[in-house]
Tab-separated table of C-alpha atoms in Angstrom:
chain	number	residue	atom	x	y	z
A	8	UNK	CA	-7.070	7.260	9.967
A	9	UNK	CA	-9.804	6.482	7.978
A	10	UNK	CA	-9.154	6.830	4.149
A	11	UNK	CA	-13.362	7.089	3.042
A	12	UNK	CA	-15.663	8.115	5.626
A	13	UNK	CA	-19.404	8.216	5.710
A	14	UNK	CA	-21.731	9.244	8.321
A	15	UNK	CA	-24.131	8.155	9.173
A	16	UNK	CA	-23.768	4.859	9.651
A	17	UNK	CA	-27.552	3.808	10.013
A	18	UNK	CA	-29.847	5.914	9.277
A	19	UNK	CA	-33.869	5.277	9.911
A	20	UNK	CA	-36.469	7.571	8.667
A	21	UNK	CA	-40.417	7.734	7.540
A	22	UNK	CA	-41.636	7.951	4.089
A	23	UNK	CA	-41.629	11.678	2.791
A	24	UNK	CA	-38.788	12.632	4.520
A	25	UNK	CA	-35.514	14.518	3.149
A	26	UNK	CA	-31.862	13.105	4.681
A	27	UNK	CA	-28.739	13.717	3.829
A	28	UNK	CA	-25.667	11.143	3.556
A	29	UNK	CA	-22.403	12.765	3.927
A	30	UNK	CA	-18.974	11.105	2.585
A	31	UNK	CA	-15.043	12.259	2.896
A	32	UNK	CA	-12.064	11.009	1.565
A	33	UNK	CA	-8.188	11.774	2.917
A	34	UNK	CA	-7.059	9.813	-0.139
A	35	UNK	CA	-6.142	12.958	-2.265
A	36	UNK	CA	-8.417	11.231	-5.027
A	37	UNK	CA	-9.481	13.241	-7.867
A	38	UNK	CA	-13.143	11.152	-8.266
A	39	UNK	CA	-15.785	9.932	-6.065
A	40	UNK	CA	-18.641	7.951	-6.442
A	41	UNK	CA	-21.682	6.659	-4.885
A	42	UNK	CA	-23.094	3.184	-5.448
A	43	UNK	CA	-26.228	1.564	-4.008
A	44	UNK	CA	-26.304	-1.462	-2.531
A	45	UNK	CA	-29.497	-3.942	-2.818
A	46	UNK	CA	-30.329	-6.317	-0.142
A	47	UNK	CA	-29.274	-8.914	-2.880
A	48	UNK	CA	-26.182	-7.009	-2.177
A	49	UNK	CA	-26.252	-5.876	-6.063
A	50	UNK	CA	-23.959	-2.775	-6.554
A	51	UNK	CA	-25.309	-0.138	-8.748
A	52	UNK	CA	-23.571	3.212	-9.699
A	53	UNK	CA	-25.529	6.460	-9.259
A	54	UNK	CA	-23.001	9.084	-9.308
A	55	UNK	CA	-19.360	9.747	-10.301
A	56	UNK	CA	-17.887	13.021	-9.149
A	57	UNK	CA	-14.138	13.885	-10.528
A	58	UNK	CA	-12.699	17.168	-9.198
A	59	UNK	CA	-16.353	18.663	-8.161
A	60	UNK	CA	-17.957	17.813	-11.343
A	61	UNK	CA	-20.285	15.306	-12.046
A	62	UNK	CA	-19.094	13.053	-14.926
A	63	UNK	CA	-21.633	9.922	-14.406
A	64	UNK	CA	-25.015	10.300	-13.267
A	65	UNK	CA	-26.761	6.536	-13.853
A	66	UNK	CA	-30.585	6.289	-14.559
A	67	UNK	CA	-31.695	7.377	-10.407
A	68	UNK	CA	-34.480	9.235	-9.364
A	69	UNK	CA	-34.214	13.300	-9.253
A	70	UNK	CA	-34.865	12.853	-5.350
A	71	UNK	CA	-31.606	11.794	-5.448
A	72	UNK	CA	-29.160	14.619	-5.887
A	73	UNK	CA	-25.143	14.677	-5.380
A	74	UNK	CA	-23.384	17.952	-3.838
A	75	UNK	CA	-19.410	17.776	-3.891
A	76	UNK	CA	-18.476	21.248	-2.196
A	77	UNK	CA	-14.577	20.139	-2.573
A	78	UNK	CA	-12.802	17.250	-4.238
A	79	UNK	CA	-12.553	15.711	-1.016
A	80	UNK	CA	-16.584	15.685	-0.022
A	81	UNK	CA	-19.522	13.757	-1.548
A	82	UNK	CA	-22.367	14.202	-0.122
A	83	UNK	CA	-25.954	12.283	-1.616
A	84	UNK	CA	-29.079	14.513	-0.907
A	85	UNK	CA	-32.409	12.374	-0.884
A	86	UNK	CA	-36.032	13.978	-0.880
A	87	UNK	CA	-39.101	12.633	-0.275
A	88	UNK	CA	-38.073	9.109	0.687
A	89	UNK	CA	-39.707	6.182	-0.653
A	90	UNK	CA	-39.705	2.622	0.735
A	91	UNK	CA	-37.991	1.519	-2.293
A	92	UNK	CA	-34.596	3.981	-1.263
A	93	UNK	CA	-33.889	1.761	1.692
A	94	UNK	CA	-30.592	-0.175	0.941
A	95	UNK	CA	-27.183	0.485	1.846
A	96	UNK	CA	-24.964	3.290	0.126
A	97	UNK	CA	-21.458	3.433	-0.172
A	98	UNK	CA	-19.548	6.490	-1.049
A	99	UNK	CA	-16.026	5.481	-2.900
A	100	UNK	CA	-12.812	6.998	-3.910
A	101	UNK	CA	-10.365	6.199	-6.548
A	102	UNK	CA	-7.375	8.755	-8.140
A	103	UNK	CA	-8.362	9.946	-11.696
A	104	UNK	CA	-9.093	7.117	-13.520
A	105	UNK	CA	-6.809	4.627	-15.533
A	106	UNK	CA	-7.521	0.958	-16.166
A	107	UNK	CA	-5.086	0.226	-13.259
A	108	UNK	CA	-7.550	1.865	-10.789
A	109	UNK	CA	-8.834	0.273	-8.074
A	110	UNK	CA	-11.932	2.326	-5.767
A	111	UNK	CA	-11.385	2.712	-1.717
A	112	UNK	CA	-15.047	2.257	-0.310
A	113	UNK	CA	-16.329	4.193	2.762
A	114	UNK	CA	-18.424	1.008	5.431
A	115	UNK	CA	-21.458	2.163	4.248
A	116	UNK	CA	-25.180	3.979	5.266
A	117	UNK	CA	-28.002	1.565	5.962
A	118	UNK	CA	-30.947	3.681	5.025
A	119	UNK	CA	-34.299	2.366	6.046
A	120	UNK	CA	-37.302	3.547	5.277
A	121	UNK	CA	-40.221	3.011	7.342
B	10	UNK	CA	-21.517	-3.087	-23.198
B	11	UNK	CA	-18.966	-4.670	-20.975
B	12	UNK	CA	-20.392	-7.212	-18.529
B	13	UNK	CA	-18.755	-9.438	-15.461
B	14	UNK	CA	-20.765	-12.673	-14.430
B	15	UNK	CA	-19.941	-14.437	-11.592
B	16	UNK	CA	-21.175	-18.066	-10.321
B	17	UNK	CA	-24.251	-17.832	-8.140
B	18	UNK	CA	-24.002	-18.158	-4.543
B	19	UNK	CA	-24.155	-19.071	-1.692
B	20	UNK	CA	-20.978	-21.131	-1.547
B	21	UNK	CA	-20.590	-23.450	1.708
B	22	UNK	CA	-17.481	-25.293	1.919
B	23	UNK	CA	-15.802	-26.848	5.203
B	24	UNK	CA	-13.046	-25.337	6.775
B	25	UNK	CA	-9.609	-26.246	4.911
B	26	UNK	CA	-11.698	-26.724	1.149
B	27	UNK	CA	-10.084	-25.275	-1.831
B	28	UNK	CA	-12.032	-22.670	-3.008
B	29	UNK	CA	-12.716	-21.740	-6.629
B	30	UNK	CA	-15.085	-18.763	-7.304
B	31	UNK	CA	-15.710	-18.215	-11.151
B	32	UNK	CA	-15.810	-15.212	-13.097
B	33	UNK	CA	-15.848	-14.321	-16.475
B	34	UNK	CA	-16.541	-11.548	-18.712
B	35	UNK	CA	-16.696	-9.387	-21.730
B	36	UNK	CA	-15.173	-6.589	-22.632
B	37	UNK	CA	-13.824	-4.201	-25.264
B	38	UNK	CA	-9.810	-3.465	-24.854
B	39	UNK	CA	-7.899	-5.111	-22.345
B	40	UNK	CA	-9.717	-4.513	-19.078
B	41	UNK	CA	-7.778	-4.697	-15.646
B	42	UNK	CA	-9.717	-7.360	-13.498
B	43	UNK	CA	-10.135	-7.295	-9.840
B	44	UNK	CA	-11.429	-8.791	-6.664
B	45	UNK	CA	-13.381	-7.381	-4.039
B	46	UNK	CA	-14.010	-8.744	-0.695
B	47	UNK	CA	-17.436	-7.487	1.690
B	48	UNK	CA	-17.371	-8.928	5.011
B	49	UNK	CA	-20.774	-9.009	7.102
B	50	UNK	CA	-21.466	-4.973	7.324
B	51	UNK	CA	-18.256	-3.596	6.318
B	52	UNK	CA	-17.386	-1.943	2.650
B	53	UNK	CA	-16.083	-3.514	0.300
B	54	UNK	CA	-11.749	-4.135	0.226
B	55	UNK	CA	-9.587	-4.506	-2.475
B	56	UNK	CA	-8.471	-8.224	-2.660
B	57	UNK	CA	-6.446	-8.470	-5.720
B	58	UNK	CA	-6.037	-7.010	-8.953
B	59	UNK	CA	-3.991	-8.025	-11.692
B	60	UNK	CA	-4.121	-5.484	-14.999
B	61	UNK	CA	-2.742	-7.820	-17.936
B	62	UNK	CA	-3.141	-11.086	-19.923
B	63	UNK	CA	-1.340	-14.053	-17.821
B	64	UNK	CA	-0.935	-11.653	-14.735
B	65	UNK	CA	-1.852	-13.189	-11.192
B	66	UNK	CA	-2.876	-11.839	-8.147
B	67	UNK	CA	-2.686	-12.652	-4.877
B	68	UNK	CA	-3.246	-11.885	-1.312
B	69	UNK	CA	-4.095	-13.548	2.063
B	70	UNK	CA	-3.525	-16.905	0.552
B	71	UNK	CA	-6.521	-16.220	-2.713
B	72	UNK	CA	-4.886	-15.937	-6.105
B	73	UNK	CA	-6.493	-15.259	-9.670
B	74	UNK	CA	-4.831	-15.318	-12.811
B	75	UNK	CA	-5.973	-13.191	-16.018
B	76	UNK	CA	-7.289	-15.662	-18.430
B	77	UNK	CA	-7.473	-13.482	-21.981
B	78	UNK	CA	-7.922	-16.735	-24.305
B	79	UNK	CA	-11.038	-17.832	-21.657
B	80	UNK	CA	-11.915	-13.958	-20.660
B	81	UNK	CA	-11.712	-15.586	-16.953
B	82	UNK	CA	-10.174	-14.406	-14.220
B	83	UNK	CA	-11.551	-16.884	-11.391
B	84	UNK	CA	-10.565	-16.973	-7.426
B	85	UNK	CA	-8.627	-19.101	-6.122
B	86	UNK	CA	-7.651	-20.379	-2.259
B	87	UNK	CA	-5.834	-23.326	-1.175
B	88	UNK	CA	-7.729	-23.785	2.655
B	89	UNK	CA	-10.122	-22.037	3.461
B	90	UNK	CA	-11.061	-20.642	7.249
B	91	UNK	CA	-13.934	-19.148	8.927
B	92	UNK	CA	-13.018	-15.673	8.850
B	93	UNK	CA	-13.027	-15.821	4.557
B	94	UNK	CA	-16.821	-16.064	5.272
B	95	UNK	CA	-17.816	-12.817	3.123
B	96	UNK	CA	-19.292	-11.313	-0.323
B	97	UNK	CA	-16.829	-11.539	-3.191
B	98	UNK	CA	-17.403	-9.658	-5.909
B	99	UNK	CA	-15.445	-9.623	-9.449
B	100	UNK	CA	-15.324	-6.412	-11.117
B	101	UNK	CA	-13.518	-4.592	-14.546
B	102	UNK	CA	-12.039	-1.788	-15.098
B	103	UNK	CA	-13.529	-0.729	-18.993
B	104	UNK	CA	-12.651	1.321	-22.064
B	105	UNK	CA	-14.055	4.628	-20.047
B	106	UNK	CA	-12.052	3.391	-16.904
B	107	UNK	CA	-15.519	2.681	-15.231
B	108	UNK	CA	-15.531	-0.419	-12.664
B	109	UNK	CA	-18.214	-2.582	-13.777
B	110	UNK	CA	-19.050	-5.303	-11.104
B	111	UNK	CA	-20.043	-8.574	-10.924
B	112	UNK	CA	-23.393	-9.270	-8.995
B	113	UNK	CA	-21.694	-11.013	-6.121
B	114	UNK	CA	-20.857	-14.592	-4.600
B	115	UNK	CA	-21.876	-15.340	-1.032
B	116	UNK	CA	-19.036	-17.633	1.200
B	117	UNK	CA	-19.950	-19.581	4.072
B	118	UNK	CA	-16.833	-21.400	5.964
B	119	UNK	CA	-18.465	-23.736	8.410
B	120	UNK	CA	-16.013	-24.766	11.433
């Protein structure tokens, strides 16, 4: 069973359009997150989700917006795609947070944008 | 803020090196450090963690030990072998129990 799953796995699209990545975990975990990946392979954090409410929303773009309709769902909305969003994304898990907490990644969207 | 920095990659080694991958970093508290492993387009795994001064973890043959008097908690492996080929990144657990990450160390194993 996989603990953190995202679909889908690649995703290609043109400039302007809206997509949707969508992210579930069977973990039980109280907080997810999603992080962007650059092709440096640089992680940043955009979001932080814990029990359906947002509790970390980094410096992104307002094109980028989270939905969590249950603890166990993350999904990232993006509008109006730019060239710049293409990257990978990784939706993570972790149980509410202590310092001994480790995050369970999903394998990851590679978004292109063409 | 809190901050991990990791040596720059990529790291080629022969098959059977000893590995070391640095990392060091700053923090506020008493952190819990860990090590992630990426291989080619996978997500990133849990490696090892270790969440106090003089702690070591290990797994799979890599081992780090938490450093507080150097703030370094650097990766270890005896022999090395193809299939380590992968992205390791070092990451902390801070004061707000937010992961920050290191930016990453490529590993190439050549046969």
């Amino acid at each position: 069973d996989t603990a953190v799953s995202q679909t889908p796995k690649y995703l290609v699209t043109q400039m302007g359009n809206d997509k949707s990545i969508k992210c579930e975990q069977n973990l039980g975990h109280d907080t997810m997150y999603w992080y962007k990946q650059d092709s440096k392979k640089f992680l940043k954090i955009m979001f932080s989700y814990n029990n359906k409410e947002l509790i970390i929303n980094e410096t992104v773009p307002n094109r980028f917006s989270p939905k969590s309709p249950d603890k166990a769902h993350l999904n990232l909305h993006i509008n109006s795609l730019e060239l710049g969003d293409s990257a990978v994304y990784f939706c993570a898990s972790s149980p509410y947070p202590t310092q001994r907490t480790e995050a369970f990644f999903g394998q990851g969207t590679r978004l292109t944008v063409v | 803020g809190d901050s991990v920095t990791q040596m720059e990659g990529p790291v080629t080694l022969s098959e059977e090196a000893f590995l070391t991958i640095n990392c060091t970093y700053t923090a506020t508290g008493y952190p819990s450090l860990f090590w992630y492993v990426q291989y080619p387009g996978e997500g990133l795994q849990l490696l090892l963690k270790a969440t106090k001064a003089d702690d070591k973890g290990s797994n799979k043959g890599f081992e780090a030990t938490y450093r507080k008097e150097t703030t370094s908690f650097h990766l270890e492996k005896g022999s090395v072998q193809v299939s380590d080929s992968a992205v390791y990144f070092c990451a902390l657990s801070d004061s707000n129990y937010q992961l920050i990450w290191g930016a990453g160390t490529k590993l190439i194993i050549k046969p």
